[in-house]
mmCIF file of C-alpha atoms and ligand atoms in Angstrom:
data_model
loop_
_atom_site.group_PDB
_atom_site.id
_atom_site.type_symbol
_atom_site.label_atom_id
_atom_site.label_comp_id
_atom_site.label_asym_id
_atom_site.label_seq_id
_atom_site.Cartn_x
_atom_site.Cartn_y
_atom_site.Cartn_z
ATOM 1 C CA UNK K 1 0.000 0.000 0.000
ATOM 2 C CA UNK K 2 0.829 3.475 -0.890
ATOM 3 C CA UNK K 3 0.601 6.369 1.257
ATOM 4 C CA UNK K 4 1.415 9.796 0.777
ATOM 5 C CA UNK K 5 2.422 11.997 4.329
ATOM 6 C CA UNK K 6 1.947 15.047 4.168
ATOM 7 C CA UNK K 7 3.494 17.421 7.724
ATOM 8 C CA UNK K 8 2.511 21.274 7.985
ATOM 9 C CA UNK K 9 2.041 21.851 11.055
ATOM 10 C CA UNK K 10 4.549 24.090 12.485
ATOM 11 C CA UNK K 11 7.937 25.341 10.554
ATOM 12 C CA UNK K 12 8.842 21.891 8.579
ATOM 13 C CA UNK K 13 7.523 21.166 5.607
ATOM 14 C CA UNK K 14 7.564 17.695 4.401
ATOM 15 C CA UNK K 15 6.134 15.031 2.409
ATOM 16 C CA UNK K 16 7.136 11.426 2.161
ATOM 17 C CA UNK K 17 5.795 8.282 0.189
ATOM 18 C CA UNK K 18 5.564 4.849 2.076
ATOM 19 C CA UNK K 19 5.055 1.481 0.823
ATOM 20 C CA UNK K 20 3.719 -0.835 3.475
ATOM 21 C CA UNK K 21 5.264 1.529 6.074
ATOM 22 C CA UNK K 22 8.674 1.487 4.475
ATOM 23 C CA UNK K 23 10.214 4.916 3.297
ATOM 24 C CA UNK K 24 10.486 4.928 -0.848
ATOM 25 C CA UNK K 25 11.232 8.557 -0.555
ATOM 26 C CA UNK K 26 11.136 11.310 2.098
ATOM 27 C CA UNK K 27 12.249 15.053 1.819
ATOM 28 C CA UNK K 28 11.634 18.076 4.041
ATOM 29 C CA UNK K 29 12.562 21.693 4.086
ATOM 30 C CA UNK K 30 13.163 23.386 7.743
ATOM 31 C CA UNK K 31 12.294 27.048 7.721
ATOM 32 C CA UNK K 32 15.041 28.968 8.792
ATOM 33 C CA UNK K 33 13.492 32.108 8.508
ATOM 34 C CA UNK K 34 12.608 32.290 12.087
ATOM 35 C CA UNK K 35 15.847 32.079 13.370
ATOM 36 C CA UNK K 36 15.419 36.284 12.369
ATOM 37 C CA UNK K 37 12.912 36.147 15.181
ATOM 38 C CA UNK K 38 13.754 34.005 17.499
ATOM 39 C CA UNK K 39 10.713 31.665 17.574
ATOM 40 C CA UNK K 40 8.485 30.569 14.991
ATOM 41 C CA UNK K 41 6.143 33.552 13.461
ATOM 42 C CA UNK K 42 2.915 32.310 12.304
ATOM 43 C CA UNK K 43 2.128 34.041 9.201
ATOM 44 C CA UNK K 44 5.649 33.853 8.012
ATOM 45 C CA UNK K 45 5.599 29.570 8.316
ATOM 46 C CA UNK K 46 1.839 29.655 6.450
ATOM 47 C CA UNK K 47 3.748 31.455 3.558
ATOM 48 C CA UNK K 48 6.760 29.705 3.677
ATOM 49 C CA UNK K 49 4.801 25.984 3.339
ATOM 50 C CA UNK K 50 2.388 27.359 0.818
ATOM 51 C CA UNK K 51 5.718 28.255 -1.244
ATOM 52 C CA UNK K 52 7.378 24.537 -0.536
ATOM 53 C CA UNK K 53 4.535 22.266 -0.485
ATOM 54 C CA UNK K 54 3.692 22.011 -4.232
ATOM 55 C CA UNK K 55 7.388 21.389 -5.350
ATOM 56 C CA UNK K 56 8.599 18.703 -1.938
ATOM 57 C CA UNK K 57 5.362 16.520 -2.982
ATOM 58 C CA UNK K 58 5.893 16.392 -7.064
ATOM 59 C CA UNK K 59 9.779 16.155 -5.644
ATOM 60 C CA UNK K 60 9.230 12.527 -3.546
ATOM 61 C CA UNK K 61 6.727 11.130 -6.014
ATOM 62 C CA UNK K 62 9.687 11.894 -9.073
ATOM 63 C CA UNK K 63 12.123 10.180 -6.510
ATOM 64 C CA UNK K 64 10.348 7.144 -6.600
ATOM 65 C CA UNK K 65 8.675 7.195 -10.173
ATOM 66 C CA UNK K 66 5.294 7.035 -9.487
ATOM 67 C CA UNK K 67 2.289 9.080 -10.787
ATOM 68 C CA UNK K 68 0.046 10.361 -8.044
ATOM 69 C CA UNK K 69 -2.925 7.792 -9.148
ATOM 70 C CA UNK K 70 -0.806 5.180 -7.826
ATOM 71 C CA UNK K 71 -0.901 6.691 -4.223
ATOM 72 C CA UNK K 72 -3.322 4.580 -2.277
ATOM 73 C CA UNK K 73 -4.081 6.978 1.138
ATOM 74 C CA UNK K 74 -3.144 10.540 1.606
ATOM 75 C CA UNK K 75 -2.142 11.370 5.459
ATOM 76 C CA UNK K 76 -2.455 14.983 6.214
ATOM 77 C CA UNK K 77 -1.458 16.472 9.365
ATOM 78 C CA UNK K 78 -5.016 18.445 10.611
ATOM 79 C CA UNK K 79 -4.269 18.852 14.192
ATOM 80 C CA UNK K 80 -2.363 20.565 16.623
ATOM 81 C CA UNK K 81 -0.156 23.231 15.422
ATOM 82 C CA UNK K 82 -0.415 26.807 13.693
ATOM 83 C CA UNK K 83 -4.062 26.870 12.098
ATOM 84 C CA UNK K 84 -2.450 29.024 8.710
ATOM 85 C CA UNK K 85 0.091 26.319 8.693
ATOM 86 C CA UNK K 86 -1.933 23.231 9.320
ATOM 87 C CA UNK K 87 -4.359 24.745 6.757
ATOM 88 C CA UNK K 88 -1.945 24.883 3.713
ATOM 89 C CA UNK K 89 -1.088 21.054 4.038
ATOM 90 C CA UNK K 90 -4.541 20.296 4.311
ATOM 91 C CA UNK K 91 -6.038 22.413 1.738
ATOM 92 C CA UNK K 92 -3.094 20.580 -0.478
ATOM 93 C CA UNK K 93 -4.467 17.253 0.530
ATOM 94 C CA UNK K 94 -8.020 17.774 -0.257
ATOM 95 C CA UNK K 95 -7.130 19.264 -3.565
ATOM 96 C CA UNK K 96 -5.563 16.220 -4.220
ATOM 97 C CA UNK K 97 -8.494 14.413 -2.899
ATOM 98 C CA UNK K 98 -10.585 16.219 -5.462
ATOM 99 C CA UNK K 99 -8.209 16.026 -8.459
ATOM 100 C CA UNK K 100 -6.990 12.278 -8.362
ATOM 101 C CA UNK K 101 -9.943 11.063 -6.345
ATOM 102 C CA UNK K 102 -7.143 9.334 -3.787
ATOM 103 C CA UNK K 103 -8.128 8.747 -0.273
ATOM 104 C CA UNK K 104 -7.356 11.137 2.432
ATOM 105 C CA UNK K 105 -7.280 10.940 6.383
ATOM 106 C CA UNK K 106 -6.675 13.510 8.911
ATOM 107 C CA UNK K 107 -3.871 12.682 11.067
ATOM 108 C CA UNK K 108 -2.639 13.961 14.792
ATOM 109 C CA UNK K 109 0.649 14.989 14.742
ATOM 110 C CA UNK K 110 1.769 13.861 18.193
ATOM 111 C CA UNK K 111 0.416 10.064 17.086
ATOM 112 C CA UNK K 112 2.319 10.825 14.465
ATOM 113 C CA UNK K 113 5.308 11.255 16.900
ATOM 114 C CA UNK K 114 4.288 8.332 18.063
ATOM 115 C CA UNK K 115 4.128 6.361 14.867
ATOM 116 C CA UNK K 116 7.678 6.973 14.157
ATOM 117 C CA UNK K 117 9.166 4.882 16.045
ATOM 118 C CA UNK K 118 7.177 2.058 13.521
ATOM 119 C CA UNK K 119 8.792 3.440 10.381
ATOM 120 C CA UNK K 120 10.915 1.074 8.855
ATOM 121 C CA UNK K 121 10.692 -1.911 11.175
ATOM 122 C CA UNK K 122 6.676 -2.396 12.230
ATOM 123 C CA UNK K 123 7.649 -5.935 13.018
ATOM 124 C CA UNK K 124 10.214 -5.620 15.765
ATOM 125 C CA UNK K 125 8.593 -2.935 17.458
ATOM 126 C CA UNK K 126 6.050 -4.818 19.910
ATOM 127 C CA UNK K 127 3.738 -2.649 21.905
ATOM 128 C CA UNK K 128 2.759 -2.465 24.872
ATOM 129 C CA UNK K 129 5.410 0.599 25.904
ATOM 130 C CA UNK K 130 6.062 3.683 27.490
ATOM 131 C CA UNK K 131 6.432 6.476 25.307
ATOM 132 C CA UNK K 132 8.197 9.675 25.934
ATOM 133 C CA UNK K 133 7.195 12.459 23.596
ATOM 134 C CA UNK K 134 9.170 14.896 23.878
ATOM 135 C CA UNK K 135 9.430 17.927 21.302
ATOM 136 C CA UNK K 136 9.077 21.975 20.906
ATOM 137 C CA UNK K 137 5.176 21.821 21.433
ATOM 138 C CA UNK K 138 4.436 19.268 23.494
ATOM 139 C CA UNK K 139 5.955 16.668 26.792
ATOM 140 C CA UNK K 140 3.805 13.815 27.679
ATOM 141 C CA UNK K 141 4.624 10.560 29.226
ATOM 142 C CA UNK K 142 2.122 7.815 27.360
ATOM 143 C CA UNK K 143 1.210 4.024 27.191
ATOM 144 C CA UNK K 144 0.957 2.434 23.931
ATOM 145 C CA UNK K 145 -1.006 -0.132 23.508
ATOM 146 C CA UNK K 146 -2.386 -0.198 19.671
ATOM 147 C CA UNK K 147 -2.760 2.176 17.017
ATOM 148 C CA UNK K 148 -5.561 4.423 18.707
ATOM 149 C CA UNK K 149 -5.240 2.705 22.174
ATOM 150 C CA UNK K 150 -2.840 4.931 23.974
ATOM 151 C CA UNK K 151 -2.986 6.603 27.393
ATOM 152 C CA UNK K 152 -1.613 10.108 28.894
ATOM 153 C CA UNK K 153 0.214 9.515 31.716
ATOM 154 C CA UNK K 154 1.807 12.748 32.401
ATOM 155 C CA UNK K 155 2.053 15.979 30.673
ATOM 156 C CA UNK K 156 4.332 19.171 30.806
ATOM 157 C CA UNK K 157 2.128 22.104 33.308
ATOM 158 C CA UNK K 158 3.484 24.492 31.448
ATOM 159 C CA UNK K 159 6.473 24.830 29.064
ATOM 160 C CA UNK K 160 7.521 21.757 26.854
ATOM 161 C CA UNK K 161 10.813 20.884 26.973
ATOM 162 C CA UNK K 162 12.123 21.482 23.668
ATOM 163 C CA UNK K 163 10.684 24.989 24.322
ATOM 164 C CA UNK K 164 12.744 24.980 27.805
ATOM 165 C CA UNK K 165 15.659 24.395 25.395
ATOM 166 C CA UNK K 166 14.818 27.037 22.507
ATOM 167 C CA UNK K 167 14.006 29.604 25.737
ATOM 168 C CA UNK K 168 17.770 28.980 27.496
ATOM 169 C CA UNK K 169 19.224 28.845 24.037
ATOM 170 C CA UNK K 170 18.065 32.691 23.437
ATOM 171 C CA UNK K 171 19.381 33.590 27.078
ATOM 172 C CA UNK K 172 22.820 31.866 26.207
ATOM 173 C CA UNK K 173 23.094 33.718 22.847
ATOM 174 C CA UNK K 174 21.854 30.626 20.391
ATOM 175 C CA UNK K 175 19.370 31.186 17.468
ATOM 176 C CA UNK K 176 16.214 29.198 17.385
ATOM 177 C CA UNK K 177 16.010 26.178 17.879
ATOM 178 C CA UNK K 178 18.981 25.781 20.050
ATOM 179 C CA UNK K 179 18.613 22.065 21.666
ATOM 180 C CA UNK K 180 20.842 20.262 19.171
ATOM 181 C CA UNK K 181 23.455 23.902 19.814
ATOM 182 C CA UNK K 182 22.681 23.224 24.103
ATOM 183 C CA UNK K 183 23.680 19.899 23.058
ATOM 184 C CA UNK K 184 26.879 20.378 21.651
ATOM 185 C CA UNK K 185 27.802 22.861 24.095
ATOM 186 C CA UNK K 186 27.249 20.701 26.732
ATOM 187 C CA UNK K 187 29.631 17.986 25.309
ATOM 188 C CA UNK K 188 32.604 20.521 25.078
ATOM 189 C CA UNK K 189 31.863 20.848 28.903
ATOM 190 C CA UNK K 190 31.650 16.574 29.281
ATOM 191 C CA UNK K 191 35.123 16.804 27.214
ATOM 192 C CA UNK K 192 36.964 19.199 29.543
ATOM 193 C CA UNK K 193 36.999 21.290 26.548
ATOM 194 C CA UNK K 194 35.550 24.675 28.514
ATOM 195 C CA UNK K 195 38.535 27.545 28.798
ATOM 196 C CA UNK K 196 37.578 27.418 32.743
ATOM 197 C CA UNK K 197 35.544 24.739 34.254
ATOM 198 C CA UNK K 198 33.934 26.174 37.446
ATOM 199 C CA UNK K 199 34.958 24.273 40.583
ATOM 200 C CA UNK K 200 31.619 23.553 41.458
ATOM 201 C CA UNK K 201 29.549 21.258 39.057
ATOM 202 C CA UNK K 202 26.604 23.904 38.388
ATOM 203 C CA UNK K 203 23.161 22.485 39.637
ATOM 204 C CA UNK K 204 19.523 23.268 39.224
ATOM 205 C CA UNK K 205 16.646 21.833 40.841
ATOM 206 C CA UNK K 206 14.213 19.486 39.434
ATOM 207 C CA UNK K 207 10.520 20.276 39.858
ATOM 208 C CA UNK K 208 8.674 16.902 41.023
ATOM 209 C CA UNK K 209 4.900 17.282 41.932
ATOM 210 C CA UNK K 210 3.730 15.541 45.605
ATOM 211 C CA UNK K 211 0.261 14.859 44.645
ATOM 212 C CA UNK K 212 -0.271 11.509 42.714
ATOM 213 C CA UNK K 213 -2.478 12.203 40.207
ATOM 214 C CA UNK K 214 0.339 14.800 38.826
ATOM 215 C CA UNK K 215 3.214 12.459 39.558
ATOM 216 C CA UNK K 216 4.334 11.787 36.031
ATOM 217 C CA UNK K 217 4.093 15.361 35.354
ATOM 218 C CA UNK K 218 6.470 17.647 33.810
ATOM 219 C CA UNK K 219 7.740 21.258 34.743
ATOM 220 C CA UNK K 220 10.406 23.397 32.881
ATOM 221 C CA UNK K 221 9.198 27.413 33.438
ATOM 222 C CA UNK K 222 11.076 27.167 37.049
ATOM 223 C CA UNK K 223 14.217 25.779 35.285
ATOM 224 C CA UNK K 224 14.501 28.280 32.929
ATOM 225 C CA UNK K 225 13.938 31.465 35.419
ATOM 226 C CA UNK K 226 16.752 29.545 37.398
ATOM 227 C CA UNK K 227 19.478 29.834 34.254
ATOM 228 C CA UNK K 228 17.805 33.047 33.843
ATOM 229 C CA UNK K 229 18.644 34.153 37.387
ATOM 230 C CA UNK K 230 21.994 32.026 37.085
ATOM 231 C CA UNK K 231 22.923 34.534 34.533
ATOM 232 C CA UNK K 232 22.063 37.556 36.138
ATOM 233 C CA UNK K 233 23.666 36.929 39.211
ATOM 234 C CA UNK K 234 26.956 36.103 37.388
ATOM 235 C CA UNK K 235 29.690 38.709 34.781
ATOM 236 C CA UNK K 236 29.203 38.339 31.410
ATOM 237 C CA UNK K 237 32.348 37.141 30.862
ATOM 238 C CA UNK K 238 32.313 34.453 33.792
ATOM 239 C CA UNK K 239 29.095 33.252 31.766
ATOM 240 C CA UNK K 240 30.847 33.011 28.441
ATOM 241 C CA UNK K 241 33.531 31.018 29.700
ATOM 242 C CA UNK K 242 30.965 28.614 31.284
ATOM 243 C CA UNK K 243 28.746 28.345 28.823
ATOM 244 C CA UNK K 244 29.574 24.798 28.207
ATOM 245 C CA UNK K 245 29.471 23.700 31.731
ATOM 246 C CA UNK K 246 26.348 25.991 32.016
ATOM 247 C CA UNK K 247 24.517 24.168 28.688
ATOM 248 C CA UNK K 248 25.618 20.824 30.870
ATOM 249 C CA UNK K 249 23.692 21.236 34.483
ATOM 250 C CA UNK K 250 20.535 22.923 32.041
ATOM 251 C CA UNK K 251 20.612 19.465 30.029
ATOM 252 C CA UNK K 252 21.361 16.793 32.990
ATOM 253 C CA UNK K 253 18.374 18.349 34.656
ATOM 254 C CA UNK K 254 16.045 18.297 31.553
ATOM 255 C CA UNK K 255 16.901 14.488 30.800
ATOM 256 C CA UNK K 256 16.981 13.487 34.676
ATOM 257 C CA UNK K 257 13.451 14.660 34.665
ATOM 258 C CA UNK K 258 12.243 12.847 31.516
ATOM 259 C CA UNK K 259 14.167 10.026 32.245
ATOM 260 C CA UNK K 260 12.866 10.360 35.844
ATOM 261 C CA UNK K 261 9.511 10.301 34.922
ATOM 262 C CA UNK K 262 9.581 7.299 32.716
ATOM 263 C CA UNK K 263 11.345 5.321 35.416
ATOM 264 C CA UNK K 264 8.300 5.975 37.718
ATOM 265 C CA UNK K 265 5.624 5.074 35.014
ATOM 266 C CA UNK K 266 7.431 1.889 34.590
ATOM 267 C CA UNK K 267 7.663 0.970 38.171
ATOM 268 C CA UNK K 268 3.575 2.160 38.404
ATOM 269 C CA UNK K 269 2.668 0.241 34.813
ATOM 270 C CA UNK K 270 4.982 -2.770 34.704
ATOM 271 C CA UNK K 271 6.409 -2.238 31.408
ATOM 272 C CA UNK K 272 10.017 -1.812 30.972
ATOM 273 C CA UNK K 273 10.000 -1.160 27.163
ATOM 274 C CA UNK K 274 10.427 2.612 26.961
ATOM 275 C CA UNK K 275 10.597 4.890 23.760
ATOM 276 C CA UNK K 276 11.167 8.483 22.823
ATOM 277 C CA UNK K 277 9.473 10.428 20.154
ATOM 278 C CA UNK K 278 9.906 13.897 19.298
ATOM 279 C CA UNK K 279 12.700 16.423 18.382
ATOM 280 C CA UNK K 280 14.102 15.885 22.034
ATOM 281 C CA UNK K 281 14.452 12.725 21.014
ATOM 282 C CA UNK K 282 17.151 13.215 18.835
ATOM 283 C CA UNK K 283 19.449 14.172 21.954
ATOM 284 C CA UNK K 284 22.363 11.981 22.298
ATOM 285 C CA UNK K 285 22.600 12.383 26.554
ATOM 286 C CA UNK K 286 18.730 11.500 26.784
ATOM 287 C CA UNK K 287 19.345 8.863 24.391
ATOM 288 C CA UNK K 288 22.446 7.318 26.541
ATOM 289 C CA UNK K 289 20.319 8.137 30.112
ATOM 290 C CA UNK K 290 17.634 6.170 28.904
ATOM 291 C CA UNK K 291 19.605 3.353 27.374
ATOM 292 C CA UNK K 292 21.927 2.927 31.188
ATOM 293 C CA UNK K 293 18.222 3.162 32.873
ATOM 294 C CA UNK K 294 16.159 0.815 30.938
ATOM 295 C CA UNK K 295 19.112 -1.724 29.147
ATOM 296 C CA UNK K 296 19.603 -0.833 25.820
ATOM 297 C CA UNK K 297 17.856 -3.640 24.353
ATOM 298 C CA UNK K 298 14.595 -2.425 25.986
ATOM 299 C CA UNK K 299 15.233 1.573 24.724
ATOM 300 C CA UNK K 300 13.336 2.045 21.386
ATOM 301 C CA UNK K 301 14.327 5.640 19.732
ATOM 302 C CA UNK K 302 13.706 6.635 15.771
ATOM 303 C CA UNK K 303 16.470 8.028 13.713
ATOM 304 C CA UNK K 304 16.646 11.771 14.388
ATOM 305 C CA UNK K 305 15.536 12.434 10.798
ATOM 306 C CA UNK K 306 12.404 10.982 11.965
ATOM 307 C CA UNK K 307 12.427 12.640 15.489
ATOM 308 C CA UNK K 308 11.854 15.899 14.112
ATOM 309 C CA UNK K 309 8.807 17.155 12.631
ATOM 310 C CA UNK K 310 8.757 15.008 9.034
ATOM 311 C CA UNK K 311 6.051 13.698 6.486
ATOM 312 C CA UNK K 312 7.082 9.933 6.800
ATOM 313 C CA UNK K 313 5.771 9.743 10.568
ATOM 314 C CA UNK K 314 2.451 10.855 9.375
ATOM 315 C CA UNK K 315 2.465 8.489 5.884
ATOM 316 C CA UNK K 316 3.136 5.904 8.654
ATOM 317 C CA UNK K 317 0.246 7.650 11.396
ATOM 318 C CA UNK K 318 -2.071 6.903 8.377
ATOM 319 C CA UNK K 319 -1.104 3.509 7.488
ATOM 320 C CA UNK K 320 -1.608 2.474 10.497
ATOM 321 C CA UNK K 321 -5.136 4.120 10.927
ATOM 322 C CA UNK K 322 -5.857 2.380 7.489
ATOM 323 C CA UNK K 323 -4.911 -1.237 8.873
ATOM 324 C CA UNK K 324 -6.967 -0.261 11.978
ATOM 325 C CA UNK K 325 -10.250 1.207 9.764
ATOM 326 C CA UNK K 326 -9.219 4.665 11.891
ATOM 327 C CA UNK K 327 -9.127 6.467 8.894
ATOM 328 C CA UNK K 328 -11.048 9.651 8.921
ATOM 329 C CA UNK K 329 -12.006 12.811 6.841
ATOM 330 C CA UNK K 330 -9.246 15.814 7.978
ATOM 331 C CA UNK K 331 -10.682 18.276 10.159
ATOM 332 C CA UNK K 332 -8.824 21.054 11.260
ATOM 333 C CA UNK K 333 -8.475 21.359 14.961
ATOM 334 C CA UNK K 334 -5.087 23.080 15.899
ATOM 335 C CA UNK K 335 -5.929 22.370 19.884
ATOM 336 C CA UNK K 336 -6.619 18.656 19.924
ATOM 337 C CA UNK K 337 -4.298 16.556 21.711
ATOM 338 C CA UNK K 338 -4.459 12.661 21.150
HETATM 339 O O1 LIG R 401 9.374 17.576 17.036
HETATM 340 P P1 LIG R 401 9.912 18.893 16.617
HETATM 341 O O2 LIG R 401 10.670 18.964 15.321
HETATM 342 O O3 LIG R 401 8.787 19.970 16.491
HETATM 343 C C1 LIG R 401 7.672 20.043 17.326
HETATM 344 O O4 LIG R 401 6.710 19.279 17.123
HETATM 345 O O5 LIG R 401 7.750 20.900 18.254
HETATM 346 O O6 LIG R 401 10.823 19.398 17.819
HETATM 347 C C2 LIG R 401 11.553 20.586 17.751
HETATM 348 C C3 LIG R 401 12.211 20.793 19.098
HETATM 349 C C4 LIG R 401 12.891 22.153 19.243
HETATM 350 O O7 LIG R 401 12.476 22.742 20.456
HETATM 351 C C5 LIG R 401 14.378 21.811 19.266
HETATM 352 O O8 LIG R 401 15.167 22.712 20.013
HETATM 353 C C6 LIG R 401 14.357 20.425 19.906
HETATM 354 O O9 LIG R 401 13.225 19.789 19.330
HETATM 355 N N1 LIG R 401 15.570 19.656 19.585
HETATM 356 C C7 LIG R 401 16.460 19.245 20.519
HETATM 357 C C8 LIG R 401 17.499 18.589 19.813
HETATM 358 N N2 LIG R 401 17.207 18.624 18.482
HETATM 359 C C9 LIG R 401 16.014 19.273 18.355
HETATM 360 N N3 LIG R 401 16.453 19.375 21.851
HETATM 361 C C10 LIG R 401 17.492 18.857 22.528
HETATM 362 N N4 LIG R 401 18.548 18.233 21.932
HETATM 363 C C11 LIG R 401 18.594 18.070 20.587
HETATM 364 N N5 LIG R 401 19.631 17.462 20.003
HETATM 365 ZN ZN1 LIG R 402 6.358 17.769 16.215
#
């Protein structure tokens, strides 16, 4: 089976064609425009994917020589994300609905995070597990059990924490997004590469929640007024020379809480398979955390290609929707969660 994924919903735009949840071709564009701005402007992503989308879908199908009328499902991303940028992916999907007459289902993009971790290798991939999703828009903590059968455990209360990265990133002086820049500033520190390690390891605290319905929830506002205070209280230039060791207590304390927090839903749910989804996910130190905690053998990450925000993780969303007759008509909704 053929699907086409189509992912709008925030500053990547991307298509990909699958066949039987296998990649035949996959390409997406990142909009760098917003590094200008330091966060993603709205109106400036809508025109940026309206610009792309055209060109990156006749660009995969080329790839892999095949005519649209041999595309079997179209998988649109329809919900959360920027409504102008949802909007253009969708309105592309439906007027390839109308034209071709192919098949078309809404998909959500965090299931979509979710269904990467399938692409490539459905069959080794064994639910049930935890998952860990873990990007610029959203944190959660989840159990999968089945396409469609998958429950919130724990959520971020207020920022997510590839935002908590992007947010320290601007204090330290990195353009948007600045979590794979944290990240390799944090490995000169692991290196001994910083011009002056401090003597003192720098710490911050970890927000943990007492009451147990909010136990596997997530906090990252109160880390990032503590760097924020960290680097008022300090010279500029003692905060340029420990930037790296700096970038290293802000990411141990971001990973010891998502790694935390899928420790505890494993010792409360029983399941020791763990995965991470999400452009988090593509951090090497979360990735090495989780494989010490859990055994490597029971860690299941996707390639950071597919971490990101990309149209194969949606093609693959939709397949499996298909196999599960959860297929439906896209409706825009940029609030809905899973
Ligand atoms: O999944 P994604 O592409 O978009 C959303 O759905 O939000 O995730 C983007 C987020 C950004 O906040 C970015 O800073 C973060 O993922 N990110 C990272 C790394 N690579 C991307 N955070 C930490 N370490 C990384 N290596
Ligand atoms: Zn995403």
């Amino acid at each position: 089976m053929i699907t086409l994924g189509i992912e709008s919903s925030c500053d990547e735009t991307s298509a990909a064609i699958l066949k039987d949840g296998k990649v035949l071709a996959a390409l997406t564009h990142t909009q760098d425009e917003h590094a200008l701005y330091g966060g993603v402007v709205p109106e400036v992503a809508s025109r940026a994917h309206l610009e792309k989308i055209d060109g990156l879908v006749r660009r995969v199908l080329d790839d892999c020589c095949l005519s649209p009328n041999k595309i079997d499902l179209i998988a649109v991303t329809d919900s959360p994300g920027l409504a102008g940028a949802l909007l253009v992916g969708v309105s592309f999907a439906l007027g390839m609905h109308a034209a071709y007459g192919i098949p078309v289902t809404g998909v959500n993009h965090l299931e979509g995070h979710i269904c990467s971790l399938f692409i490539d290798r459905q069959d080794d991939v064994v639910p049930p597990f935890l998952v860990l999703l873990a990007s610029g828009g959203h944190t959660a903590v989840y159990k999968y059990l089945s396409s469609g059968n998958c429950e919130l455990l724990g959520h971020t209360v207020d920022d997510a924490a590839g935002e908590a990265f992007d947010k320290v990133g601007k204090l330290l002086g990195f353009p948007y997004p600045a979590g794979r820049m944290i990240e390799a500033e944090a490995a000169k520190f692991a290196v001994g590469k910083s011009s002056s390690s401090p003597k003192n390891k720098i710490t911050f605290p970890i927000a943990r929640f007492t009451s147990p319905e909010k136990s596997l929830c997530f906090s990252f506002s109160g880390l990032k007024t503590a760097v924020k205070n960290f680097i008022s209280e300090n010279s500029i230039d003692y905060i340029k020379d420990n930037r790296p060791a700096l970038c290293d207590a802000f990411q141990r304390t971001v990973v010891k809480s998502l790694a935390g927090n899928l420790e505890d839903a494993a010792k409360l749910t029983g399941i020791n398979t763990v995965a991470a989804a999400g452009g988090v996910a593509c951090n090497g130190y979360l990735r090495d955390e989780l494989k010490k905690r859990f055994g490597a053998d029971n860690v299941i990450v996707p390639p950071p290609h597919f971490c990101t925000d990309n149209g194969a993780m949606i093609a693959m969303a939709g397949y499996m929707m298909y196999n599960s007759n959860r297929t439906r008509f896209p409706s825009m909704d940029p609030g809905r969660g899973i």
